[in-house]
mmCIF file of C-alpha atoms in Angstrom:
data_model
loop_
_atom_site.group_PDB
_atom_site.id
_atom_site.type_symbol
_atom_site.label_atom_id
_atom_site.label_comp_id
_atom_site.label_asym_id
_atom_site.label_seq_id
_atom_site.Cartn_x
_atom_site.Cartn_y
_atom_site.Cartn_z
ATOM 1 C CA ILE G 97 -26.821 -91.287 44.657
ATOM 2 C CA GLU G 98 -25.721 -92.827 47.524
ATOM 3 C CA VAL G 99 -28.423 -89.867 49.065
ATOM 4 C CA ALA G 100 -31.216 -91.947 47.366
ATOM 5 C CA THR G 101 -30.339 -95.330 47.565
ATOM 6 C CA GLU G 102 -30.339 -94.293 51.574
ATOM 7 C CA GLN G 103 -33.278 -92.252 51.435
ATOM 8 C CA ASN G 104 -35.133 -95.307 48.669
ATOM 9 C CA LYS G 105 -34.465 -97.171 51.926
ATOM 10 C CA TYR G 106 -35.902 -94.848 54.814
ATOM 11 C CA VAL G 107 -38.965 -94.128 53.168
ATOM 12 C CA ARG G 108 -40.051 -98.001 51.830
ATOM 13 C CA ILE G 109 -39.797 -97.992 56.387
ATOM 14 C CA LEU G 110 -41.923 -95.413 57.370
ATOM 15 C CA LYS G 111 -44.226 -96.286 55.093
ATOM 16 C CA GLN G 112 -44.462 -98.992 57.467
ATOM 17 C CA ARG G 113 -44.155 -97.515 60.613
ATOM 18 C CA ASN G 114 -47.058 -95.357 59.526
ATOM 19 C CA GLN G 115 -49.240 -98.049 58.221
ATOM 20 C CA LEU G 116 -48.865 -99.249 62.236
ATOM 21 C CA LEU G 117 -49.380 -96.137 63.720
ATOM 22 C CA LYS G 118 -52.446 -95.502 61.600
ATOM 23 C CA SER G 119 -53.928 -99.460 62.137
ATOM 24 C CA LEU G 120 -53.440 -98.590 65.632
ATOM 25 C CA ARG G 121 -55.100 -95.275 65.586
ATOM 26 C CA ASP G 122 -58.247 -96.330 63.944
ATOM 27 C CA LYS G 123 -58.884 -99.516 66.469
ATOM 28 C CA LYS G 124 -58.303 -97.027 69.445
ATOM 29 C CA VAL G 125 -54.960 -98.742 70.879
ATOM 30 C CA HIS G 126 -52.838 -96.895 73.047
ATOM 31 C CA ASN G 127 -49.989 -99.276 74.769
ATOM 32 C CA ALA G 128 -47.571 -99.896 71.118
ATOM 33 C CA PRO G 129 -47.721 -103.771 70.247
ATOM 34 C CA PRO G 130 -43.665 -105.415 69.918
ATOM 35 C CA ASP G 131 -43.489 -105.053 66.410
ATOM 36 C CA LEU G 132 -43.766 -100.674 66.643
ATOM 37 C CA PHE G 133 -40.082 -101.429 68.181
ATOM 38 C CA ILE G 134 -39.203 -103.415 65.642
ATOM 39 C CA TRP G 135 -40.051 -100.993 62.573
ATOM 40 C CA ASN G 136 -38.969 -98.121 65.824
ATOM 41 C CA THR G 137 -35.533 -99.777 65.651
ATOM 42 C CA GLN G 138 -34.838 -100.127 61.696
ATOM 43 C CA LEU G 139 -36.401 -96.481 61.296
ATOM 44 C CA ALA G 140 -34.064 -95.644 63.445
ATOM 45 C CA HIS G 141 -30.970 -96.799 62.237
ATOM 46 C CA SER G 142 -32.049 -96.347 58.053
ATOM 47 C CA ALA G 143 -31.712 -92.375 59.695
ATOM 48 C CA GLU G 144 -29.017 -92.325 60.418
ATOM 49 C CA SER G 145 -28.027 -93.166 57.551
ATOM 50 C CA VAL G 146 -30.157 -90.589 55.441
ATOM 51 C CA VAL G 147 -27.921 -87.897 57.648
ATOM 52 C CA LYS G 148 -24.849 -89.607 57.002
ATOM 53 C CA ALA G 149 -24.929 -89.402 52.718
ATOM 54 C CA ARG G 150 -26.280 -86.284 53.300
ATOM 55 C CA THR G 151 -24.100 -84.352 55.378
ATOM 56 C CA ASN G 152 -21.404 -85.933 53.306
ATOM 57 C CA VAL G 153 -23.323 -84.391 50.043
ATOM 58 C CA ILE G 154 -23.434 -80.867 52.258
ATOM 59 C CA GLU G 155 -19.914 -81.122 53.023
ATOM 60 C CA LYS G 156 -18.425 -81.506 49.019
ATOM 61 C CA LEU G 157 -21.476 -78.643 47.869
ATOM 62 C CA GLN G 158 -20.006 -75.887 51.005
ATOM 63 C CA GLU G 159 -16.206 -77.301 49.561
ATOM 64 C CA ARG G 160 -17.088 -75.135 46.226
ATOM 65 C CA ILE G 161 -20.651 -73.793 46.718
ATOM 66 C CA SER G 162 -19.200 -69.873 47.223
ATOM 67 C CA ASP G 163 -17.088 -70.273 44.473
ATOM 68 C CA HIS G 164 -20.152 -70.882 41.983
ATOM 69 C CA TYR G 165 -22.371 -68.364 43.271
ATOM 70 C CA ARG G 166 -19.702 -65.860 42.616
ATOM 71 C CA GLY G 167 -19.259 -66.638 39.624
ATOM 72 C CA LEU G 168 -22.883 -66.146 38.326
ATOM 73 C CA GLY G 169 -22.251 -62.529 39.966
ATOM 74 C CA GLY G 170 -22.954 -62.954 43.881
ATOM 75 C CA THR G 171 -20.596 -61.322 45.875
ATOM 76 C CA ASP G 172 -21.190 -62.412 49.518
ATOM 77 C CA ASP G 173 -20.386 -66.268 51.313
ATOM 78 C CA ILE G 174 -22.885 -69.522 51.299
ATOM 79 C CA VAL G 175 -22.976 -71.851 53.876
ATOM 80 C CA LEU G 176 -25.106 -74.604 54.080
ATOM 81 C CA LEU G 177 -26.541 -76.391 57.487
ATOM 82 C CA TYR G 178 -28.064 -79.343 57.669
ATOM 83 C CA ALA G 179 -31.207 -78.444 60.373
ATOM 84 C CA SER G 180 -32.764 -80.979 62.420
ATOM 85 C CA ASP G 181 -35.005 -80.731 65.547
ATOM 86 C CA VAL G 182 -33.216 -84.977 66.128
ATOM 87 C CA SER G 183 -29.718 -84.130 66.865
ATOM 88 C CA LYS G 184 -27.378 -82.966 65.125
ATOM 89 C CA ASN G 185 -24.433 -85.141 65.285
ATOM 90 C CA ALA G 186 -25.719 -87.502 62.415
ATOM 91 C CA THR G 187 -23.466 -90.085 64.587
ATOM 92 C CA SER G 188 -26.100 -89.681 67.370
ATOM 93 C CA TYR G 189 -28.600 -89.483 65.003
ATOM 94 C CA ALA G 190 -30.882 -93.085 65.827
ATOM 95 C CA SER G 191 -30.624 -93.309 69.160
ATOM 96 C CA LYS G 192 -31.636 -89.862 69.526
ATOM 97 C CA LEU G 193 -34.933 -90.137 67.379
ATOM 98 C CA LEU G 194 -35.351 -93.896 69.220
ATOM 99 C CA GLN G 195 -36.060 -91.246 72.546
ATOM 100 C CA TYR G 196 -38.075 -88.747 70.022
ATOM 101 C CA PHE G 197 -40.299 -92.130 69.046
ATOM 102 C CA GLU G 198 -40.527 -93.173 73.051
ATOM 103 C CA SER G 199 -42.174 -89.751 73.709
ATOM 104 C CA SER G 200 -44.180 -89.073 70.998
ATOM 105 C CA LEU G 201 -45.559 -92.431 70.684
ATOM 106 C CA MET G 202 -49.841 -91.071 71.599
ATOM 107 C CA ARG G 203 -48.909 -88.008 69.461
ATOM 108 C CA ASP G 204 -47.570 -89.941 66.416
ATOM 109 C CA ILE G 205 -51.566 -92.861 67.168
ATOM 110 C CA ALA G 206 -53.387 -89.643 67.237
ATOM 111 C CA LEU G 207 -51.679 -88.591 63.894
ATOM 112 C CA GLY G 208 -51.021 -91.890 62.700
ATOM 113 C CA HIS G 209 -47.341 -90.825 61.140
ATOM 114 C CA THR G 210 -44.393 -90.469 62.150
ATOM 115 C CA SER G 211 -43.322 -87.222 63.786
ATOM 116 C CA PHE G 212 -40.014 -87.041 63.992
ATOM 117 C CA GLY G 213 -36.914 -87.871 61.675
ATOM 118 C CA PRO G 214 -35.205 -87.181 58.575
ATOM 119 C CA HIS G 215 -38.029 -86.404 57.025
ATOM 120 C CA ARG G 216 -38.613 -83.571 58.497
ATOM 121 C CA ASP G 217 -34.544 -81.601 58.414
ATOM 122 C CA ASP G 218 -34.133 -79.764 56.662
ATOM 123 C CA LEU G 219 -31.053 -77.852 54.593
ATOM 124 C CA VAL G 220 -30.661 -73.924 55.611
ATOM 125 C CA VAL G 221 -28.988 -71.307 53.137
ATOM 126 C CA HIS G 222 -27.374 -68.878 54.816
ATOM 127 C CA LEU G 223 -26.119 -65.526 53.120
ATOM 128 C CA ALA G 224 -23.192 -63.314 54.088
ATOM 129 C CA SER G 225 -24.025 -64.844 58.028
ATOM 130 C CA GLN G 226 -27.567 -64.946 57.546
ATOM 131 C CA PRO G 227 -30.769 -66.764 56.933
ATOM 132 C CA ALA G 228 -30.704 -66.313 52.883
ATOM 133 C CA THR G 229 -35.113 -66.571 53.045
ATOM 134 C CA GLU G 230 -34.317 -63.065 55.428
ATOM 135 C CA ARG G 231 -31.901 -61.314 54.007
ATOM 136 C CA ALA G 232 -31.458 -62.605 49.918
ATOM 137 C CA SER G 233 -33.918 -60.512 47.600
ATOM 138 C CA ARG G 234 -35.501 -62.904 44.693
ATOM 139 C CA GLY G 235 -32.909 -62.409 41.948
ATOM 140 C CA GLU G 236 -30.121 -64.209 44.755
ATOM 141 C CA VAL G 237 -32.454 -66.264 46.006
ATOM 142 C CA ARG G 238 -33.046 -67.606 42.248
ATOM 143 C CA THR G 239 -28.672 -67.118 42.081
ATOM 144 C CA ILE G 240 -28.206 -69.249 44.893
ATOM 145 C CA VAL G 241 -30.387 -72.102 43.289
ATOM 146 C CA VAL G 242 -28.773 -72.270 39.959
ATOM 147 C CA ALA G 243 -25.259 -72.167 41.619
ATOM 148 C CA LEU G 244 -26.445 -75.268 44.086
ATOM 149 C CA LYS G 245 -27.711 -76.900 40.831
ATOM 150 C CA MET G 246 -24.596 -76.434 38.486
ATOM 151 C CA LEU G 247 -21.946 -77.878 41.722
ATOM 152 C CA GLU G 248 -24.876 -80.933 41.675
ATOM 153 C CA THR G 249 -24.707 -81.363 38.299
ATOM 154 C CA GLN G 250 -20.684 -80.860 38.236
ATOM 155 C CA LEU G 251 -20.391 -83.678 41.232
ATOM 156 C CA LEU G 252 -22.686 -86.082 39.781
ATOM 157 C CA SER G 253 -20.554 -85.381 35.803
ATOM 158 C CA GLU G 254 -17.402 -86.383 38.478
ATOM 159 C CA ARG G 255 -18.852 -88.834 39.696
ATOM 160 C CA PHE G 256 -19.780 -91.143 36.491
ATOM 161 C CA LYS G 257 -17.179 -89.992 34.495
ATOM 162 C CA PRO G 258 -15.743 -93.434 33.930
ATOM 163 C CA GLU G 259 -19.105 -93.929 32.616
ATOM 164 C CA ASN G 260 -18.987 -91.845 30.031
ATOM 165 C CA ILE G 261 -22.495 -90.559 31.817
ATOM 166 C CA SER G 262 -23.543 -86.428 31.555
ATOM 167 C CA PRO G 263 -26.614 -86.022 33.960
ATOM 168 C CA ILE G 264 -29.785 -83.153 31.940
ATOM 169 C CA LEU G 265 -29.926 -80.409 34.070
ATOM 170 C CA LEU G 266 -33.538 -79.115 34.394
ATOM 171 C CA LEU G 267 -34.414 -75.512 34.800
ATOM 172 C CA ASP G 268 -38.279 -74.171 35.394
ATOM 173 C CA ASP G 269 -37.681 -69.419 33.836
ATOM 174 C CA VAL G 270 -34.379 -68.923 36.718
ATOM 175 C CA LEU G 271 -33.333 -66.046 34.785
ATOM 176 C CA SER G 272 -37.295 -64.121 35.257
ATOM 177 C CA GLU G 273 -36.007 -62.771 38.244
ATOM 178 C CA LEU G 274 -32.866 -62.015 37.395
ATOM 179 C CA ASP G 275 -31.129 -58.168 35.670
ATOM 180 C CA LEU G 276 -29.258 -58.595 32.255
ATOM 181 C CA SER G 277 -25.749 -59.359 33.553
ATOM 182 C CA HIS G 278 -26.844 -61.723 36.109
ATOM 183 C CA GLN G 279 -29.185 -63.340 32.817
ATOM 184 C CA GLU G 280 -25.867 -64.023 30.426
ATOM 185 C CA ARG G 281 -23.167 -65.318 33.826
ATOM 186 C CA VAL G 282 -25.705 -67.747 34.651
ATOM 187 C CA LEU G 283 -25.791 -68.723 30.684
ATOM 188 C CA ASP G 284 -22.036 -68.845 30.480
ATOM 189 C CA GLY G 285 -21.834 -70.992 33.083
ATOM 190 C CA LEU G 286 -24.593 -74.086 32.207
ATOM 191 C CA LYS G 287 -22.678 -73.928 28.138
ATOM 192 C CA ASP G 288 -21.161 -77.148 29.235
ATOM 193 C CA HIS G 289 -24.157 -78.447 30.747
ATOM 194 C CA GLN G 290 -27.075 -80.665 28.886
ATOM 195 C CA VAL G 291 -29.153 -78.396 29.756
ATOM 196 C CA PHE G 292 -33.120 -78.100 28.651
ATOM 197 C CA ILE G 293 -34.036 -74.063 30.193
ATOM 198 C CA THR G 294 -37.598 -72.634 30.220
ATOM 199 C CA THR G 295 -38.343 -69.055 29.614
ATOM 200 C CA THR G 296 -41.009 -66.694 29.444
ATOM 201 C CA ASP G 297 -39.004 -64.002 27.428
ATOM 202 C CA ALA G 298 -36.872 -65.284 24.525
ATOM 203 C CA HIS G 299 -34.913 -62.671 24.073
ATOM 204 C CA ALA G 300 -33.061 -63.287 26.897
ATOM 205 C CA LEU G 301 -31.686 -66.216 25.059
ATOM 206 C CA THR G 302 -27.661 -66.407 23.876
ATOM 207 C CA PRO G 303 -27.516 -67.417 19.987
ATOM 208 C CA GLN G 304 -25.733 -70.741 20.992
ATOM 209 C CA VAL G 305 -29.198 -72.168 22.734
ATOM 210 C CA HIS G 306 -31.238 -73.639 20.489
ATOM 211 C CA THR G 307 -35.109 -72.370 21.589
ATOM 212 C CA ILE G 308 -38.364 -74.664 21.047
ATOM 213 C CA PHE G 309 -41.378 -71.855 21.127
ATOM 214 C CA LEU G 310 -44.891 -73.276 22.270
ATOM 215 C CA GLU G 311 -48.009 -70.804 22.537
ATOM 216 C CA SER G 312 -51.060 -71.330 24.285
ATOM 217 C CA PRO G 313 -53.939 -71.917 22.019
ATOM 218 C CA PRO G 314 -56.384 -69.240 22.611
ATOM 219 C CA SER G 315 -58.986 -69.059 25.070
#
C-alpha cells in the first residue's frame, strides 16, 4: 500500500517533467528553464520515497520467500535484490538522481522523457546464488512467481486483518509448466486464499476447486 501511494505521487510528477521535456524538444530549446529544476527536485525526492518503500517491502519478502518457495517444492534459496542504475543506497537516491538529471539533460530533452529514476529500476531474483533468468527452468520461474504472489497475499492479509479484509489472488495459467507434484503443492498452498486461477487443463485442479468451463466458439 505504501509503495502504491508513493509510486502514484511519483508518476504524477514524472508526467509533468516529461511533458516539459517534450515541449523543450518540440521548441528546440537546449537550455533548461527554471521550472525544470523545480520538477527535478520534486521528482528526485519523490523517487527516494518510492525506493525506500520498495526496499522495505523487499526486506519483508526476503524474510519468508525461501520458505514459501520450498513449500511449493523448490529446493534452493532465493535472494531478492533491488537493482538500480542510480544508487544502491535508498537514503542517497535523491542526491544521486539529481546528478543524473543534470548529466542526462540534453539526452532527456532529445528523447522527450526521463532516462533515470525508479521507473527504470527492477527487482532481480537470484536462485542458488545465480540470476534466476540464467539458471531457473520455466517451471522454477513459475514456482518463484507463485511463491512471491502467495507471500504478497499473506502480507496484505496481515496488513488488513484489523479491517477483516482479505485480498483476492489472480493467477493466469500458472500450472502449465509444472509437473503433477508441483501442481498439487501449488494448489495446496492456495487453499487458504481467495483465488481465481485459469488453466487449459481442468484435470490439474483438485475436486475442492470450483470450476467454470469456457469454450471458444468454432471458427
